[in-house]
Each structure stands twice: as C-alpha cells, then as structure tokens.
CSV table of N, CA and C and ligand atoms in Angstrom, one decimal:
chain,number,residue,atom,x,y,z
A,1,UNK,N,-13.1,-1.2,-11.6
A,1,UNK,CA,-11.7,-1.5,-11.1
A,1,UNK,C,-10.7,-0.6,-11.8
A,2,UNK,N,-10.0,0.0,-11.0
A,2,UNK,CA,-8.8,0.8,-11.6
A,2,UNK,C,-8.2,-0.1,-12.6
A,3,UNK,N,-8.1,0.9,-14.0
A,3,UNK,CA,-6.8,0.0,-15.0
A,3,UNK,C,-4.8,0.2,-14.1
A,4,UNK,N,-5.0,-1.0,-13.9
A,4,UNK,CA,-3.5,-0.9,-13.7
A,4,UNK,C,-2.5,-1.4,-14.7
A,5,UNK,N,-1.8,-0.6,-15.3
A,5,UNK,CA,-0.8,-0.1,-16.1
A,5,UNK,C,0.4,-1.1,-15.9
A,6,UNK,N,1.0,-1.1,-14.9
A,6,UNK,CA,2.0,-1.9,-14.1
A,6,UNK,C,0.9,-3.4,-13.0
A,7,UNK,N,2.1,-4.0,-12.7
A,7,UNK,CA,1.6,-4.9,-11.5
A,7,UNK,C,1.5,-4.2,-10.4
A,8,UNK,N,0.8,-4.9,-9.2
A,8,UNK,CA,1.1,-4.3,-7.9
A,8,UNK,C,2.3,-4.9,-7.3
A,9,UNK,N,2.9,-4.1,-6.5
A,9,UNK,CA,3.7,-5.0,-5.4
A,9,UNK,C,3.5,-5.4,-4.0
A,10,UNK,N,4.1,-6.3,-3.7
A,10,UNK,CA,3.5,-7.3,-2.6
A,10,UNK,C,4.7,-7.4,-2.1
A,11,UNK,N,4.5,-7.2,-0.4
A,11,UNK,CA,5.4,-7.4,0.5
A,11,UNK,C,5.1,-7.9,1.9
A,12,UNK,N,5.7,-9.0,2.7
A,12,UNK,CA,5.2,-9.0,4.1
A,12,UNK,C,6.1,-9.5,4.8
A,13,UNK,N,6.1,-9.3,6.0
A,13,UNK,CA,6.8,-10.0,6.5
A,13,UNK,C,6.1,-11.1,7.2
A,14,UNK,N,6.7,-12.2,8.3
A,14,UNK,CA,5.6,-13.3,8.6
A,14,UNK,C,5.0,-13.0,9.2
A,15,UNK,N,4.5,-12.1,9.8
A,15,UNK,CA,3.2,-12.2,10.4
A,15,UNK,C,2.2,-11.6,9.4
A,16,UNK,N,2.5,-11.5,8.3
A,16,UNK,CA,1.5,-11.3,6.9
A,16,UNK,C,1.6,-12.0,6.6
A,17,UNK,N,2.0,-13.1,6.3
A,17,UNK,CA,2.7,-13.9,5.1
A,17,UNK,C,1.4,-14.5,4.5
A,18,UNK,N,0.6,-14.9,5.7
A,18,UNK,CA,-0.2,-15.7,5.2
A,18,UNK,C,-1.8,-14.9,4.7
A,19,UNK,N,-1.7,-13.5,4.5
A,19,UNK,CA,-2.6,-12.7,4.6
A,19,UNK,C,-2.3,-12.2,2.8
A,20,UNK,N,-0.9,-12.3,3.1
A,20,UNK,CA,-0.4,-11.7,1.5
A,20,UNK,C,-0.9,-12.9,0.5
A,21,UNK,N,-0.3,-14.3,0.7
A,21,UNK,CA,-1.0,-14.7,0.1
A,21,UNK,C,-2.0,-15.3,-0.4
A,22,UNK,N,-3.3,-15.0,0.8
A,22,UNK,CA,-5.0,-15.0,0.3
A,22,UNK,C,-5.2,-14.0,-0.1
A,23,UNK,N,-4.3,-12.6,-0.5
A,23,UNK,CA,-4.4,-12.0,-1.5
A,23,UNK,C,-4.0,-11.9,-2.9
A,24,UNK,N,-3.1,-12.9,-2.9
A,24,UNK,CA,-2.7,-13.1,-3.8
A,24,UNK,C,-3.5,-14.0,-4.9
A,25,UNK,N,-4.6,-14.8,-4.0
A,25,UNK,CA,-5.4,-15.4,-4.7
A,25,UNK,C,-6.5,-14.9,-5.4
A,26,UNK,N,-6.6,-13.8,-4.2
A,26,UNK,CA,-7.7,-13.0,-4.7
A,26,UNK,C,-7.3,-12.0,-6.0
A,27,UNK,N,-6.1,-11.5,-6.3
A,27,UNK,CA,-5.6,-10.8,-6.8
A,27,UNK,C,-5.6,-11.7,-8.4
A,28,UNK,N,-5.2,-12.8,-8.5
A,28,UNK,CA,-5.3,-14.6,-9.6
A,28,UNK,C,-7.0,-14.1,-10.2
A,29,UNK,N,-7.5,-14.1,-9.3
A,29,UNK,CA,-9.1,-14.3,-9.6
A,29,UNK,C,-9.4,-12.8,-10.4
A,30,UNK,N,-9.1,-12.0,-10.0
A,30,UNK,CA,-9.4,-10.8,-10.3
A,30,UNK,C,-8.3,-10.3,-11.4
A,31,UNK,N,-7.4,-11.2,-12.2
A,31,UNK,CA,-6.7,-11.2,-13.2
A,31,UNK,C,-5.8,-10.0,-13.3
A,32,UNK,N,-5.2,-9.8,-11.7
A,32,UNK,CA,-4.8,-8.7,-12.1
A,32,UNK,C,-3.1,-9.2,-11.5
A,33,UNK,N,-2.3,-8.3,-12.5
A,33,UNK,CA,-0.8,-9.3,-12.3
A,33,UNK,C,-0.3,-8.2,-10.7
A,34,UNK,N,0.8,-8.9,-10.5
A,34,UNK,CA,1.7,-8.3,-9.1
A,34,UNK,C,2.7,-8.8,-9.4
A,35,UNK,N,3.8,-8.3,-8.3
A,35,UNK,CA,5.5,-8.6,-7.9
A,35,UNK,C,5.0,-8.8,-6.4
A,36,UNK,N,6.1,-10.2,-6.0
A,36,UNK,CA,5.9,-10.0,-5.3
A,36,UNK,C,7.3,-10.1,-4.5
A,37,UNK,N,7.1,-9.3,-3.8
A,37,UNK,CA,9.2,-9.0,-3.1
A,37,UNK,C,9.3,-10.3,-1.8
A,38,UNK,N,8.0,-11.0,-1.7
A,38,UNK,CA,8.4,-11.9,-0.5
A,38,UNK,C,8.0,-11.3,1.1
A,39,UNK,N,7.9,-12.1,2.5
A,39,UNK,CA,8.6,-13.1,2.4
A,39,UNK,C,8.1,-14.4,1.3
A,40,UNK,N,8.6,-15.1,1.0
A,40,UNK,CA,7.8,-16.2,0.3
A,40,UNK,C,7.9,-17.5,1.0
A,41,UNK,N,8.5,-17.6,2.3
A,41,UNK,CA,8.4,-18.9,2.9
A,41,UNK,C,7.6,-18.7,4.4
A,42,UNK,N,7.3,-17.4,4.9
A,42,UNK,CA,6.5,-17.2,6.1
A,42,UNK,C,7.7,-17.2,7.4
A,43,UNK,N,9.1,-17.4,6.8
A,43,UNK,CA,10.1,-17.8,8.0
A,43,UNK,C,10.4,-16.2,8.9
A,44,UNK,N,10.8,-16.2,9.8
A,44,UNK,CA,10.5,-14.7,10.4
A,44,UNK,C,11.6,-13.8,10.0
A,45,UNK,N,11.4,-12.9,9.7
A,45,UNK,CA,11.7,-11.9,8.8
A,45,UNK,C,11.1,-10.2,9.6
A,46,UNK,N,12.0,-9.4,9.3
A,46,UNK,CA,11.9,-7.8,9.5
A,46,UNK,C,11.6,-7.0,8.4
A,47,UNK,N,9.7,-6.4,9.0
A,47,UNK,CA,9.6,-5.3,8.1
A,47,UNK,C,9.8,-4.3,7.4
A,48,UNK,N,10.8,-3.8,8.0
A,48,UNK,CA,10.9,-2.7,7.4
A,48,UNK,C,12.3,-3.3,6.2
A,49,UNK,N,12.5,-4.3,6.0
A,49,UNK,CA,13.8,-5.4,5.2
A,49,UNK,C,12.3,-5.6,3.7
A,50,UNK,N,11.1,-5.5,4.7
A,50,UNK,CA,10.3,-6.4,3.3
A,50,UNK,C,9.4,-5.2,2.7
A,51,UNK,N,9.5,-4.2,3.7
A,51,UNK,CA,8.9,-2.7,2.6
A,51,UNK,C,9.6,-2.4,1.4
A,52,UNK,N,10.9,-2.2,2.0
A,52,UNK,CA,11.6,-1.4,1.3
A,52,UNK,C,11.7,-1.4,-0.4
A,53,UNK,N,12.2,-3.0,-0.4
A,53,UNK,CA,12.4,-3.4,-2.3
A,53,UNK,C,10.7,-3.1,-2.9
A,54,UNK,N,10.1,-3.4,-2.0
A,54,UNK,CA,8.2,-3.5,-3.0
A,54,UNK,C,7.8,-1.8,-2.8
A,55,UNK,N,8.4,-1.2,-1.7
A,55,UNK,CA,7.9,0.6,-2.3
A,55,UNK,C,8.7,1.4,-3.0
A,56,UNK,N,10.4,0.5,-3.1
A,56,UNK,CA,11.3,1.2,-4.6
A,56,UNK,C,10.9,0.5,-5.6
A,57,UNK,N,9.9,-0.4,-5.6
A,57,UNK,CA,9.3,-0.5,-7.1
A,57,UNK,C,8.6,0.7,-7.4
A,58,UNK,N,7.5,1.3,-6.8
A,58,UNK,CA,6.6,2.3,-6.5
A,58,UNK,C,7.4,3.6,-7.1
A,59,UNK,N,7.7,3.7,-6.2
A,59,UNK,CA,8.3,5.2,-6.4
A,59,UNK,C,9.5,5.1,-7.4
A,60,UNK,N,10.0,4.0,-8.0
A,60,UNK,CA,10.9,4.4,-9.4
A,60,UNK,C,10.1,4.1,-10.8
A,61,UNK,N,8.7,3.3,-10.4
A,61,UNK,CA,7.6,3.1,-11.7
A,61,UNK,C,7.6,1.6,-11.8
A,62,UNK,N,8.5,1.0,-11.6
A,62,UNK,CA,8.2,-0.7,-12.0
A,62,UNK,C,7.1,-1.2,-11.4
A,63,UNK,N,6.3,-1.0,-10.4
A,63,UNK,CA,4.7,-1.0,-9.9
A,63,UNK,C,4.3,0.4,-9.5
A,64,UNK,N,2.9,-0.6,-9.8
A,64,UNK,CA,1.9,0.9,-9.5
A,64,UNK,C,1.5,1.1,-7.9
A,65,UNK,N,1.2,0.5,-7.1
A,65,UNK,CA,0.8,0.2,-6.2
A,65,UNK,C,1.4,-0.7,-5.3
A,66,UNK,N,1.6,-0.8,-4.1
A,66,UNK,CA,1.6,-1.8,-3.1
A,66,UNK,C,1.2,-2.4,-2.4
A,67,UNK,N,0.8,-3.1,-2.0
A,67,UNK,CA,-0.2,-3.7,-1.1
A,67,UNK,C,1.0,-4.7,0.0
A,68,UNK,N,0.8,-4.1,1.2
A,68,UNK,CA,1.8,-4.3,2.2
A,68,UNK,C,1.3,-5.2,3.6
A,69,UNK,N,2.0,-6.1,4.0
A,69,UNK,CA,1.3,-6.9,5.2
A,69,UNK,C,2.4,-7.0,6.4
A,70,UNK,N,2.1,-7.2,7.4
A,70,UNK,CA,3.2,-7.4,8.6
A,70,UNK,C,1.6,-7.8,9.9
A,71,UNK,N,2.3,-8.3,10.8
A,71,UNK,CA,1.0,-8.7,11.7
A,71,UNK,C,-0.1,-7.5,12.3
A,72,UNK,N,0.4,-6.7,12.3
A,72,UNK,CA,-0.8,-5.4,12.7
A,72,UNK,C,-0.9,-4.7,11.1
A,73,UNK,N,0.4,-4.8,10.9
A,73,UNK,CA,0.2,-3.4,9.4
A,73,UNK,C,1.1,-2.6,9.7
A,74,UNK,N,0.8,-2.4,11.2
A,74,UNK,CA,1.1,-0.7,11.6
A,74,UNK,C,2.4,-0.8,11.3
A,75,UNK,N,4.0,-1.8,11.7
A,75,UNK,CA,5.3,-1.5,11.2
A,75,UNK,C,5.3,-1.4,10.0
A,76,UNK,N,4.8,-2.3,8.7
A,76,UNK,CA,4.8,-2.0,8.0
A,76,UNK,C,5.1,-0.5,6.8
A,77,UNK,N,3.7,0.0,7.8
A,77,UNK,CA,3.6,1.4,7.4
A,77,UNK,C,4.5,2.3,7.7
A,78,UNK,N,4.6,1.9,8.7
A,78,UNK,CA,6.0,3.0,9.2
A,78,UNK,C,7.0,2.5,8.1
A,79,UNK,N,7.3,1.7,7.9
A,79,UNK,CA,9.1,1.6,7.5
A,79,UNK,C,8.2,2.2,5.7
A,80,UNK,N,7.4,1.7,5.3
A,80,UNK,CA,6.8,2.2,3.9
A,80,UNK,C,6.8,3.6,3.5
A,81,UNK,N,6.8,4.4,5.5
A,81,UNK,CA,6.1,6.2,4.8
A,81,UNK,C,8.0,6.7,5.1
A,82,UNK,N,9.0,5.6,5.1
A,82,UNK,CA,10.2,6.4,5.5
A,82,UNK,C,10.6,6.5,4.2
A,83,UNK,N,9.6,5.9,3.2
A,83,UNK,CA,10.5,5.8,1.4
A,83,UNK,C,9.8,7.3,0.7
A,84,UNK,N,10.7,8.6,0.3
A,84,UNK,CA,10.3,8.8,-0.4
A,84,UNK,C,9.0,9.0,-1.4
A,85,UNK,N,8.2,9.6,-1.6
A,85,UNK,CA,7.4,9.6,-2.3
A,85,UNK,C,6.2,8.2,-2.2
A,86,UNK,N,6.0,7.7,-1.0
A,86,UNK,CA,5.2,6.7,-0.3
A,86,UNK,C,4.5,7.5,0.3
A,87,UNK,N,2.8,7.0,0.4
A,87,UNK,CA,2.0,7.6,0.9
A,87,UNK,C,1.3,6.3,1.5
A,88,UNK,N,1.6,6.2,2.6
A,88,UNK,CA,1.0,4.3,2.8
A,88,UNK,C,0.1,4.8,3.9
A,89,UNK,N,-1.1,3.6,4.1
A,89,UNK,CA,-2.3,3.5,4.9
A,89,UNK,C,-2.4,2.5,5.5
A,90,UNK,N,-2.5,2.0,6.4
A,90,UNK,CA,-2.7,1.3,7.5
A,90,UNK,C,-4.3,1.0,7.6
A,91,UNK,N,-4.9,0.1,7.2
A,91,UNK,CA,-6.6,0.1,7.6
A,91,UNK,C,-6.9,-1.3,7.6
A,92,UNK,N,-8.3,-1.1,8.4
A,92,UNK,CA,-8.9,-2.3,8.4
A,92,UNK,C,-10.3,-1.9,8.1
A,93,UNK,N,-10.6,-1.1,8.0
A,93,UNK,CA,-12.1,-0.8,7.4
A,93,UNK,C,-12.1,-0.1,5.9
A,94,UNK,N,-13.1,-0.5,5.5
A,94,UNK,CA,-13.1,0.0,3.8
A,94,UNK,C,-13.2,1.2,3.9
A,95,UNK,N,-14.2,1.8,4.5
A,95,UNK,CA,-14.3,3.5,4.7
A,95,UNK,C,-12.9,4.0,3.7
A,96,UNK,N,-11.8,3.6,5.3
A,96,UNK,CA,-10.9,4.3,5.4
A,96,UNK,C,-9.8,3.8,4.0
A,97,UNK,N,-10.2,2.7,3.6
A,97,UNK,CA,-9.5,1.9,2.7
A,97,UNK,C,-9.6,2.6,1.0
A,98,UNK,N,-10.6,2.8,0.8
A,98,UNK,CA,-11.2,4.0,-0.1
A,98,UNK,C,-10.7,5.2,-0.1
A,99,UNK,N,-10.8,5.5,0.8
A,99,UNK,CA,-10.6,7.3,1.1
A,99,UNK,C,-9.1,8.1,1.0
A,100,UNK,N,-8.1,6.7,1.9
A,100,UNK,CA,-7.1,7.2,1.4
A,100,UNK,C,-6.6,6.9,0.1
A,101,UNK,N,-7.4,6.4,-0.6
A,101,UNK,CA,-6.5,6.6,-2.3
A,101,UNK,C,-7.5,7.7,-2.7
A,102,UNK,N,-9.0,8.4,-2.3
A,102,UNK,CA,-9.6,9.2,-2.9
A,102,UNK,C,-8.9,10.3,-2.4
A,103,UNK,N,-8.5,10.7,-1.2
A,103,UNK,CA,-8.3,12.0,-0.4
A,103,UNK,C,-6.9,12.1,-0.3
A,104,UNK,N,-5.8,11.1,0.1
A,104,UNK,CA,-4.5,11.1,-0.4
A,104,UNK,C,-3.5,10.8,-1.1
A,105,UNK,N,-4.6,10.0,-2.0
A,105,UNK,CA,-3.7,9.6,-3.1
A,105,UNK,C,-2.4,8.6,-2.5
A,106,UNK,N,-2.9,7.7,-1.8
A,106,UNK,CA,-2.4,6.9,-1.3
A,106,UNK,C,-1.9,5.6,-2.3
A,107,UNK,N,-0.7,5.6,-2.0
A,107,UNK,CA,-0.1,4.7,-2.9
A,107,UNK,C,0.5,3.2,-2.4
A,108,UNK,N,0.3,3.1,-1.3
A,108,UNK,CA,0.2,1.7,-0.6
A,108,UNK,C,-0.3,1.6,0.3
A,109,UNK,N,-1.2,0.5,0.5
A,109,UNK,CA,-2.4,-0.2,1.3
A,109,UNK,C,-1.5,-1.4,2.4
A,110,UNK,N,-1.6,-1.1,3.7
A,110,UNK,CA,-0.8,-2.0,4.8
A,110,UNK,C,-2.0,-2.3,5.4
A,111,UNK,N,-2.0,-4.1,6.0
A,111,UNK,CA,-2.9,-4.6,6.6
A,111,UNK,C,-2.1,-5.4,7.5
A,112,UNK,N,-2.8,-6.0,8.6
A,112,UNK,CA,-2.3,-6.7,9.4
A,112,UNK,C,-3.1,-8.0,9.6
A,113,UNK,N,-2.0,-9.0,9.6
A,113,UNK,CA,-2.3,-10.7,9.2
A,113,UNK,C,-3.1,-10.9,10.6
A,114,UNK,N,-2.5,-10.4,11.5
A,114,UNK,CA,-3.1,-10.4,12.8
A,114,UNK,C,-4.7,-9.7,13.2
A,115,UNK,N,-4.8,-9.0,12.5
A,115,UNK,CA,-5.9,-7.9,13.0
A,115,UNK,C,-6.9,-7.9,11.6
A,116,UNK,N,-6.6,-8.6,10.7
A,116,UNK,CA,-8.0,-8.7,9.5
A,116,UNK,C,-8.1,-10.4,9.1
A,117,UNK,N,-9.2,-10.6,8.6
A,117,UNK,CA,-9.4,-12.1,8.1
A,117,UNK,C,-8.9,-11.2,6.6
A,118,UNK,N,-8.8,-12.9,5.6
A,118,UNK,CA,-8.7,-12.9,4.4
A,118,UNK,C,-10.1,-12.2,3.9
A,119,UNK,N,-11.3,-12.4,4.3
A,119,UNK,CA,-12.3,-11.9,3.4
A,119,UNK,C,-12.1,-9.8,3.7
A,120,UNK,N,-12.1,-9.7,4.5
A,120,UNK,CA,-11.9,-8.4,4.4
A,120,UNK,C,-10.9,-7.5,4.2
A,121,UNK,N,-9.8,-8.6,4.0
A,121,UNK,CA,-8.4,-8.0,3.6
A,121,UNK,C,-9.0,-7.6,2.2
A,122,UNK,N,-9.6,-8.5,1.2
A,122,UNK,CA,-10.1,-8.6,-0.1
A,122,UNK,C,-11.0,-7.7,-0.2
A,123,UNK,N,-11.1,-7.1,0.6
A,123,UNK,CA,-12.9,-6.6,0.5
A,123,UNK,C,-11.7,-4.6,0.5
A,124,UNK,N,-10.7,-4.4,1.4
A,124,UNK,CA,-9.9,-3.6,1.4
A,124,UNK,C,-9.1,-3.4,0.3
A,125,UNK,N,-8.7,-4.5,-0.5
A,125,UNK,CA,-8.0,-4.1,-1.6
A,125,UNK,C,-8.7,-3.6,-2.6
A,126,UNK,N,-10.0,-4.7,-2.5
A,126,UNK,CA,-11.0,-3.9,-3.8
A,126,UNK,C,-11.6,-2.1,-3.8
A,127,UNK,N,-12.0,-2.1,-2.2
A,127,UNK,CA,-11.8,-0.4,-2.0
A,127,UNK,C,-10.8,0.1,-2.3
A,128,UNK,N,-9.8,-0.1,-2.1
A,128,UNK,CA,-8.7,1.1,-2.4
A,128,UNK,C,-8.0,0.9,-4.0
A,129,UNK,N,-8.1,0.0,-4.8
A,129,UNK,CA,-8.1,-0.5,-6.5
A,129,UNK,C,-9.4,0.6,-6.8
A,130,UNK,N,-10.5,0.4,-6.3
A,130,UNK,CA,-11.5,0.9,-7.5
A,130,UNK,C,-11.6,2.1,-7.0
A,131,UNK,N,-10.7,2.7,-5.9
A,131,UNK,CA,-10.6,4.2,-5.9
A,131,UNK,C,-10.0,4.7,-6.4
A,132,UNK,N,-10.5,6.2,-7.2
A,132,UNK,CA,-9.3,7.0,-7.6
A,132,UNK,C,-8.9,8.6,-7.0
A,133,UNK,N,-8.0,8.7,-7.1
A,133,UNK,CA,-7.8,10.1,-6.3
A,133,UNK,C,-8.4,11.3,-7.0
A,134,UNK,N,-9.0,12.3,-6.1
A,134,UNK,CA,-9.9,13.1,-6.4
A,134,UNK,C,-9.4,14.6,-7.2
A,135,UNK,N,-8.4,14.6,-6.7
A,135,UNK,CA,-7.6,15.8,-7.4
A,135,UNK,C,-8.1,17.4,-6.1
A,136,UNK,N,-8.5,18.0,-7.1
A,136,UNK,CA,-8.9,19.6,-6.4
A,136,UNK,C,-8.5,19.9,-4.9
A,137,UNK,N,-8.9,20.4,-3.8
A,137,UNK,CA,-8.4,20.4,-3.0
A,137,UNK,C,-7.2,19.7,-2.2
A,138,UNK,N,-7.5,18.5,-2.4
A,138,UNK,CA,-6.4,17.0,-2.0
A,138,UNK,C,-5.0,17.6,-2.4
A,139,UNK,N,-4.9,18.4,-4.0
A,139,UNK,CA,-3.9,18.6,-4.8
A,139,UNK,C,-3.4,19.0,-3.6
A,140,UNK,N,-3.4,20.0,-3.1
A,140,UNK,CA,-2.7,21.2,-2.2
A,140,UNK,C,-2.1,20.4,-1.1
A,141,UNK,N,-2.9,19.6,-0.4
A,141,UNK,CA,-2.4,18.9,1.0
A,141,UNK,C,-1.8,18.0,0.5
A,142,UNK,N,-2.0,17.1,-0.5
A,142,UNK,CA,-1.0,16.3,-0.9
A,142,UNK,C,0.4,16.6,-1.3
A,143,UNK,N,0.7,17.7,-1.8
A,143,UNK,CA,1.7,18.6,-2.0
A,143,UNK,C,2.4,19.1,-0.9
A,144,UNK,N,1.5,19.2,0.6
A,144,UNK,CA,2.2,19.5,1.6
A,144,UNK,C,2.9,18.5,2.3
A,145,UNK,N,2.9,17.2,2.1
A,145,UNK,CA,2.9,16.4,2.2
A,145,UNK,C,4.3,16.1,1.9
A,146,UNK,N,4.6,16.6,0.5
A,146,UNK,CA,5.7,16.2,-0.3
A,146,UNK,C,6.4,17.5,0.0
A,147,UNK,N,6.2,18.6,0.5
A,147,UNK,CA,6.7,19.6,1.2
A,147,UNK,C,7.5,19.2,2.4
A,148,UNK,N,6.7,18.4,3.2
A,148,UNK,CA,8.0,18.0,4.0
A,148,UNK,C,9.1,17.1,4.3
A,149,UNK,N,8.8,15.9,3.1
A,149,UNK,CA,9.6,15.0,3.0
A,149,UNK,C,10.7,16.0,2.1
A,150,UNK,N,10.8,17.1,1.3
A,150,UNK,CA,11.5,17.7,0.8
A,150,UNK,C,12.5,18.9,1.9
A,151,UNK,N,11.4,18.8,2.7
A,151,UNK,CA,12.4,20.0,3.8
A,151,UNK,C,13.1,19.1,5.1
A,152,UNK,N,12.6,17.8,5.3
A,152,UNK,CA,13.2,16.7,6.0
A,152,UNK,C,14.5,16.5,5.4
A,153,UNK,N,14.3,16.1,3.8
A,153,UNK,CA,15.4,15.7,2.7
A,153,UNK,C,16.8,16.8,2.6
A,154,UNK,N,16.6,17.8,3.1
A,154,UNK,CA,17.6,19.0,2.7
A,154,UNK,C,18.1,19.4,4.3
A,155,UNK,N,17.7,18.5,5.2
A,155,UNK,CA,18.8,18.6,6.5
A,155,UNK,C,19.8,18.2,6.9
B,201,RB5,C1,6.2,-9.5,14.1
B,201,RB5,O1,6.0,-10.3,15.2
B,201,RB5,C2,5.3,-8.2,14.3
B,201,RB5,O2,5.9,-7.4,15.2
B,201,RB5,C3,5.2,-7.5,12.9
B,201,RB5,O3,4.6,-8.3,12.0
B,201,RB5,C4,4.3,-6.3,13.0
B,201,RB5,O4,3.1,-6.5,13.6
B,201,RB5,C5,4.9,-5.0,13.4
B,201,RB5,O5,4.3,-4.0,13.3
C-alpha cells in the first residue's frame, strides 16, 4: 500500500453518495485517514460544486489523492481535469485503475455509484493506492500534459 503522507479526499455528489461512503468504510478498515468535502446527506447536488473543494485540497497539498464519485464518474471527471494540476481517471476496471497512477501519474480516481458495486469500487481504490508512478518515459508525456494546461492558462 502506498504510504500516504496526507489524507485522501473524498467527494460525490448523489448519485455517488452512497458509493463514497462504502468506501469510506473500506478506507476505516484499511486505516487509512481521508477529508471528506461531502455530499454528506446524498441530497441532490452538482458535480462539478463537489470536485472542486476535494481537488483544491490536491493541488494546494492538504490531500494527497482524491477519490471522486458522481453516478457514472464520467461528470465527475470532467469538472476534476478543469482544476489545474488534476490528472483524474474515470474507471471501472483495475487494469485501468492501476495504470493510470503507473503511466499518468494520476492523481484522482472517479467512479460511478451507478456503474460499479461497492466490492469493486474497493477492489479500484486498492489498485490505484498500491500503484506508483513509474517515472522514465511517462516523465515526458506527463509534462505534455501540463504543457497544455499552461498554454490553455496564458489565453
Ligand atoms: C446525476 O443524476 C448524474 O447526472 C451525475 O451523478 C453524473 O452521473 C454525471 O456525470
């Protein structure tokens, strides 16, 4: 398991709500701390309202990681890759859940309440925790990456 340094942060809106927090159990079990930005009552709520505060933890250092929910994931992710220095992933298979923190250096994990059970949501976090980014080639693309959020930034 990755040492994490900081907590994770945790964000969903309701159609995660209830995804976030069977991970949050799993997360209790696995003694590992989190923030969590909410929602905290499941009432309906807008994603891109419940990325925002849990990926400027991220990108200013108060968490290491995110772990992001909305009913597919997929809004989620969008409103997560519009922050800055976010590298967020959308998955439902470990493969892929793995790979982007090995190959992108992916810094937040989006899942959908709608489109994963609780066991594999858990089975996704533990892939992309006990991955670590690989460095060497990645360096370059990952850089390109931050190439264009910098040439977007200066329009
Ligand atoms: C909310 O109904 C739903 O649209 C949202 O959770 C998410 O799936 C959007 O991508």
């Amino acid at each position: 398991m990755i040492h994490l340094e900081k907590p994770l942060a945790l964000a969903a809106d309701h159609g995660g709500f209830e995804l976030k927090e069977a991970v949050k159990a799993h997360l209790d079990e696995l003694g590992l701390a989190y923030q969590d930005f909410g929602t905290l009552d499941g009432a309906s709520c807008d994603y891109p309202d419940m990325a925002l505060p849990a990926c400027n933890a991220v990108v200013n250092g108060q968490c290491q990681l995110a772990l992001l929910f909305c009913g597919t994931g997929v809004g989620i992710s969008m409103a997560a890759n519009k922050v800055r220095g976010i590298r967020a992933c959308c998955c439902s298979d470990v493969f892929s859940a793995e790979y982007t923190r090995r190959h992108n250096d992916a810094n937040a994990l989006c899942m959908g309440g709608r489109v994963v059970g609780a066991g594999l949501a858990c089975s996704l976090v533990d892939a992309f925790l006990n991955a670590e980014f690989e460095g060497d080639r990645h360096i370059r693309r990952v850089a390109k990456l931050k190439a264009i959020e910098d040439e977007q930034a200066a329009l």
